[in-house]
Amino acid sequence: MPAFIPESEANGGMVEVFAVASGKGGTGKTTSTMALGMALASEHDVTVIDADTGMANMLFHAGLADADTTLHDVLAGEAAVEAAVYERFGMSVVPCGTSLSGFQQAEPDRLRTVVATLAAETDVILLDSPAALGSRSAVLPIVLADRIVVVLQPTIPSLSDGLKVQEYATTYGTGVAGVLFNRVTEDEAIDRIATKTEQYFEGETLATVPESDAVRDARRAGEPLLAHAPESAPAAAYRKAAARLAVRDRPVDPVADRFRSAVIPDHS
Amino acid sequence: MNVPQGDLLRKRVVTDLATPLAQALDAAVTGYARLEPGDTLLLDAEGVGVITFEEGVPVVAYHTGTDSGGTDALDDIAVAGPSRVALYELDGDSLAALHDTPELRVPPGLPAERLAGDPALAERTREAAPESRRRAAEQEQTGLAAVEQFLEDGDRIENIRERAHDQAETRAEEWGFDLPET
């Protein structure tokens, strides 16, 4: 019997944090985060966090538009993390508010503590990340993650930005789980494009998700795609992506410390 | 590269560079757009991108920070996240010398393909191109073919990656991120 049980034993010693990222907006990051989360939730204890604190929209995807407490309150030091966690669709969902004042009062660095706290109680964390690389807070989710999932559309600016996101991630010691081609409208050349894209990305192509009205309808209904249209083609593609996203057993060193030491808070 | 100051038509932050390109095209603007990252801390160090237009159709592109021109400049102008864009009107005579610089010229539809990923806008731009530029327009790839062509240019992609890596390292220092030991 061990005399000392590490903190990470609380969740079997396993947690992996993924940042769902892209350089451009409109690629479907939030839809992808929620869909991957629901697909992974069939086997894992999953927590999804809206880390896009300046352009939050997870609350609209999860039917949480009326949520009293959000990540903004936690980042402002006005609420405990637990108060912003909502059990929805088989996952723990941490939405973020949409008000400008909430964003202004939030202290982005507190995200580290949020991730560290939740990491002790879940198997998989998905961070819906900002579509930008120009500020410290925008990049923080990528720094905190073990691996990123790059959401791409088959356009040059999206690929170019995806490459930049990957470079930031790898420079900061974060791995690449793979790429997700999203909102694909034309499939004739997409396989060739996916193959050519793979040579530049460290992960594989997790799935090609077709453009579909089901995605828009789910968003309007305030439900994740996999809850609203589980039989749709994009839902099937996301399940395939999640199956390929083999969640890794992380080392048993104390989980919280891993995230607390991920960055050095130095504002001096 | 010096261009006389034009008359400001619009100035705004955009998340999609199709917006200023479409505005220039629809208003048949002769002049230039000045583009810079919308949220960067390193504005002065990184410079700005400039695209000139003749009757709404892009003619040359260059970037003051990297001193690149033509297609290379489009790579530097493309930034992740929002961009600050200012569109200026300027008479064609003031742009003539610049437009006669072959290494700065870009095919008519390429900015829409590279910066906006908008094949429909690229096609509209090509259709608006004057007769003298039709040949360049016809040789352009469009849509997914343009994406494939981009992916086949390994040197260009390597260049994009190297610059992003260098930028990430520079910013890590400013942002107080502890880089992993390599």
PDB file of N, CA and C in Angstrom, chain A residues 124-165:
ATOM      1  N   VAL A 124     -10.707  14.005 -19.434  1.00  0.00           N
ATOM      2  CA  VAL A 124     -10.378  14.761 -20.641  1.00  0.00           C
ATOM      3  C   VAL A 124     -10.902  16.184 -20.485  1.00  0.00           C
ATOM      4  N   ILE A 125     -10.058  17.152 -20.774  1.00  0.00           N
ATOM      5  CA  ILE A 125     -10.506  18.551 -20.809  1.00  0.00           C
ATOM      6  C   ILE A 125     -10.336  19.056 -22.230  1.00  0.00           C
ATOM      7  N   LEU A 126     -11.384  19.679 -22.758  1.00  0.00           N
ATOM      8  CA  LEU A 126     -11.305  20.306 -24.077  1.00  0.00           C
ATOM      9  C   LEU A 126     -11.441  21.808 -23.887  1.00  0.00           C
ATOM     10  N   LEU A 127     -10.473  22.547 -24.378  1.00  0.00           N
ATOM     11  CA  LEU A 127     -10.492  24.007 -24.271  1.00  0.00           C
ATOM     12  C   LEU A 127     -10.860  24.607 -25.629  1.00  0.00           C
ATOM     13  N   ASP A 128     -12.000  25.253 -25.710  1.00  0.00           N
ATOM     14  CA  ASP A 128     -12.371  25.974 -26.924  1.00  0.00           C
ATOM     15  C   ASP A 128     -11.534  27.256 -26.920  1.00  0.00           C
ATOM     16  N   SER A 129     -10.617  27.363 -27.878  1.00  0.00           N
ATOM     17  CA  SER A 129      -9.576  28.395 -27.797  1.00  0.00           C
ATOM     18  C   SER A 129      -9.856  29.584 -28.715  1.00  0.00           C
ATOM     19  N   PRO A 130      -9.330  30.763 -28.388  1.00  0.00           N
ATOM     20  CA  PRO A 130      -9.547  31.943 -29.229  1.00  0.00           C
ATOM     21  C   PRO A 130      -8.928  31.778 -30.623  1.00  0.00           C
ATOM     22  N   ALA A 131      -9.572  32.417 -31.605  1.00  0.00           N
ATOM     23  CA  ALA A 131      -9.060  32.366 -32.975  1.00  0.00           C
ATOM     24  C   ALA A 131      -8.083  33.510 -33.189  1.00  0.00           C
ATOM     25  N   ALA A 132      -7.017  33.520 -32.427  1.00  0.00           N
ATOM     26  CA  ALA A 132      -6.024  34.580 -32.551  1.00  0.00           C
ATOM     27  C   ALA A 132      -4.735  34.124 -31.892  1.00  0.00           C
ATOM     28  N   LEU A 133      -3.634  34.748 -32.295  1.00  0.00           N
ATOM     29  CA  LEU A 133      -2.337  34.427 -31.696  1.00  0.00           C
ATOM     30  C   LEU A 133      -1.631  35.681 -31.220  1.00  0.00           C
ATOM     31  N   GLY A 134      -2.355  36.814 -31.232  1.00  0.00           N
ATOM     32  CA  GLY A 134      -1.683  38.083 -31.021  1.00  0.00           C
ATOM     33  C   GLY A 134      -1.549  38.550 -29.591  1.00  0.00           C
ATOM     34  N   SER A 135      -2.073  37.803 -28.644  1.00  0.00           N
ATOM     35  CA  SER A 135      -1.954  38.257 -27.263  1.00  0.00           C
ATOM     36  C   SER A 135      -1.688  37.070 -26.347  1.00  0.00           C
ATOM     37  N   ARG A 136      -1.164  37.370 -25.171  1.00  0.00           N
ATOM     38  CA  ARG A 136      -0.823  36.345 -24.203  1.00  0.00           C
ATOM     39  C   ARG A 136      -2.052  35.512 -23.817  1.00  0.00           C
ATOM     40  N   SER A 137      -3.165  36.200 -23.574  1.00  0.00           N
ATOM     41  CA  SER A 137      -4.359  35.478 -23.122  1.00  0.00           C
ATOM     42  C   SER A 137      -4.938  34.609 -24.237  1.00  0.00           C
ATOM     43  N   ALA A 138      -4.770  35.041 -25.505  1.00  0.00           N
ATOM     44  CA  ALA A 138      -5.288  34.249 -26.622  1.00  0.00           C
ATOM     45  C   ALA A 138      -4.517  32.936 -26.775  1.00  0.00           C
ATOM     46  N   VAL A 139      -3.241  32.980 -26.431  1.00  0.00           N
ATOM     47  CA  VAL A 139      -2.381  31.817 -26.637  1.00  0.00           C
ATOM     48  C   VAL A 139      -2.369  30.895 -25.407  1.00  0.00           C
ATOM     49  N   LEU A 140      -2.781  31.422 -24.271  1.00  0.00           N
ATOM     50  CA  LEU A 140      -2.690  30.666 -23.019  1.00  0.00           C
ATOM     51  C   LEU A 140      -3.321  29.262 -23.087  1.00  0.00           C
ATOM     52  N   PRO A 141      -4.528  29.110 -23.658  1.00  0.00           N
ATOM     53  CA  PRO A 141      -5.091  27.747 -23.720  1.00  0.00           C
ATOM     54  C   PRO A 141      -4.186  26.757 -24.454  1.00  0.00           C
ATOM     55  N   ILE A 142      -3.514  27.223 -25.490  1.00  0.00           N
ATOM     56  CA  ILE A 142      -2.605  26.342 -26.236  1.00  0.00           C
ATOM     57  C   ILE A 142      -1.418  25.955 -25.357  1.00  0.00           C
ATOM     58  N   VAL A 143      -0.957  26.902 -24.560  1.00  0.00           N
ATOM     59  CA  VAL A 143       0.170  26.637 -23.659  1.00  0.00           C
ATOM     60  C   VAL A 143      -0.225  25.622 -22.582  1.00  0.00           C
ATOM     61  N   LEU A 144      -1.450  25.750 -22.099  1.00  0.00           N
ATOM     62  CA  LEU A 144      -1.900  24.879 -21.013  1.00  0.00           C
ATOM     63  C   LEU A 144      -2.214  23.460 -21.487  1.00  0.00           C
ATOM     64  N   ALA A 145      -2.501  23.305 -22.773  1.00  0.00           N
ATOM     65  CA  ALA A 145      -2.936  22.003 -23.276  1.00  0.00           C
ATOM     66  C   ALA A 145      -1.767  21.032 -23.430  1.00  0.00           C
ATOM     67  N   ASP A 146      -2.091  19.734 -23.358  1.00  0.00           N
ATOM     68  CA  ASP A 146      -1.098  18.707 -23.687  1.00  0.00           C
ATOM     69  C   ASP A 146      -0.944  18.622 -25.202  1.00  0.00           C
ATOM     70  N   ARG A 147      -2.102  18.659 -25.883  1.00  0.00           N
ATOM     71  CA  ARG A 147      -2.077  18.589 -27.346  1.00  0.00           C
ATOM     72  C   ARG A 147      -3.164  19.495 -27.900  1.00  0.00           C
ATOM     73  N   ILE A 148      -2.976  19.916 -29.148  1.00  0.00           N
ATOM     74  CA  ILE A 148      -4.022  20.719 -29.801  1.00  0.00           C
ATOM     75  C   ILE A 148      -4.699  19.892 -30.888  1.00  0.00           C
ATOM     76  N   VAL A 149      -5.947  20.217 -31.129  1.00  0.00           N
ATOM     77  CA  VAL A 149      -6.659  19.732 -32.312  1.00  0.00           C
ATOM     78  C   VAL A 149      -6.837  20.961 -33.191  1.00  0.00           C
ATOM     79  N   VAL A 150      -6.281  20.918 -34.393  1.00  0.00           N
ATOM     80  CA  VAL A 150      -6.359  22.084 -35.269  1.00  0.00           C
ATOM     81  C   VAL A 150      -7.581  21.943 -36.175  1.00  0.00           C
ATOM     82  N   VAL A 151      -8.485  22.900 -36.076  1.00  0.00           N
ATOM     83  CA  VAL A 151      -9.675  22.879 -36.919  1.00  0.00           C
ATOM     84  C   VAL A 151      -9.394  23.713 -38.164  1.00  0.00           C
ATOM     85  N   LEU A 152      -9.516  23.086 -39.317  1.00  0.00           N
ATOM     86  CA  LEU A 152      -9.177  23.739 -40.573  1.00  0.00           C
ATOM     87  C   LEU A 152     -10.359  23.732 -41.520  1.00  0.00           C
ATOM     88  N   GLN A 153     -10.404  24.732 -42.373  1.00  0.00           N
ATOM     89  CA  GLN A 153     -11.256  24.647 -43.552  1.00  0.00           C
ATOM     90  C   GLN A 153     -10.299  24.531 -44.734  1.00  0.00           C
ATOM     91  N   PRO A 154     -10.735  23.887 -45.789  1.00  0.00           N
ATOM     92  CA  PRO A 154      -9.828  23.732 -46.933  1.00  0.00           C
ATOM     93  C   PRO A 154      -9.684  25.012 -47.734  1.00  0.00           C
ATOM     94  N   THR A 155      -9.170  26.062 -47.087  1.00  0.00           N
ATOM     95  CA  THR A 155      -8.854  27.313 -47.778  1.00  0.00           C
ATOM     96  C   THR A 155      -7.428  27.696 -47.410  1.00  0.00           C
ATOM     97  N   ILE A 156      -6.825  28.510 -48.229  1.00  0.00           N
ATOM     98  CA  ILE A 156      -5.423  28.871 -47.983  1.00  0.00           C
ATOM     99  C   ILE A 156      -5.249  29.627 -46.669  1.00  0.00           C
ATOM    100  N   PRO A 157      -6.057  30.661 -46.387  1.00  0.00           N
ATOM    101  CA  PRO A 157      -5.834  31.357 -45.111  1.00  0.00           C
ATOM    102  C   PRO A 157      -6.053  30.464 -43.892  1.00  0.00           C
ATOM    103  N   SER A 158      -6.997  29.558 -43.976  1.00  0.00           N
ATOM    104  CA  SER A 158      -7.235  28.671 -42.843  1.00  0.00           C
ATOM    105  C   SER A 158      -6.048  27.730 -42.644  1.00  0.00           C
ATOM    106  N   LEU A 159      -5.517  27.183 -43.735  1.00  0.00           N
ATOM    107  CA  LEU A 159      -4.355  26.292 -43.638  1.00  0.00           C
ATOM    108  C   LEU A 159      -3.133  27.045 -43.143  1.00  0.00           C
ATOM    109  N   SER A 160      -2.958  28.236 -43.683  1.00  0.00           N
ATOM    110  CA  SER A 160      -1.818  29.051 -43.299  1.00  0.00           C
ATOM    111  C   SER A 160      -1.876  29.390 -41.805  1.00  0.00           C
ATOM    112  N   ASP A 161      -3.059  29.757 -41.334  1.00  0.00           N
ATOM    113  CA  ASP A 161      -3.209  30.064 -39.907  1.00  0.00           C
ATOM    114  C   ASP A 161      -3.057  28.810 -39.055  1.00  0.00           C
ATOM    115  N   GLY A 162      -3.556  27.696 -39.552  1.00  0.00           N
ATOM    116  CA  GLY A 162      -3.405  26.432 -38.826  1.00  0.00           C
ATOM    117  C   GLY A 162      -1.938  26.072 -38.641  1.00  0.00           C
ATOM    118  N   LEU A 163      -1.152  26.331 -39.675  1.00  0.00           N
ATOM    119  CA  LEU A 163       0.290  26.069 -39.576  1.00  0.00           C
ATOM    120  C   LEU A 163       0.920  26.957 -38.503  1.00  0.00           C
ATOM    121  N   LYS A 164       0.457  28.198 -38.441  1.00  0.00           N
ATOM    122  CA  LYS A 164       1.000  29.122 -37.433  1.00  0.00           C
ATOM    123  C   LYS A 164       0.606  28.660 -36.025  1.00  0.00           C
ATOM    124  N   VAL A 165      -0.632  28.242 -35.870  1.00  0.00           N
ATOM    125  CA  VAL A 165      -1.084  27.745 -34.568  1.00  0.00           C
ATOM    126  C   VAL A 165      -0.220  26.553 -34.148  1.00  0.00           C
TER     127      VAL A 165
END
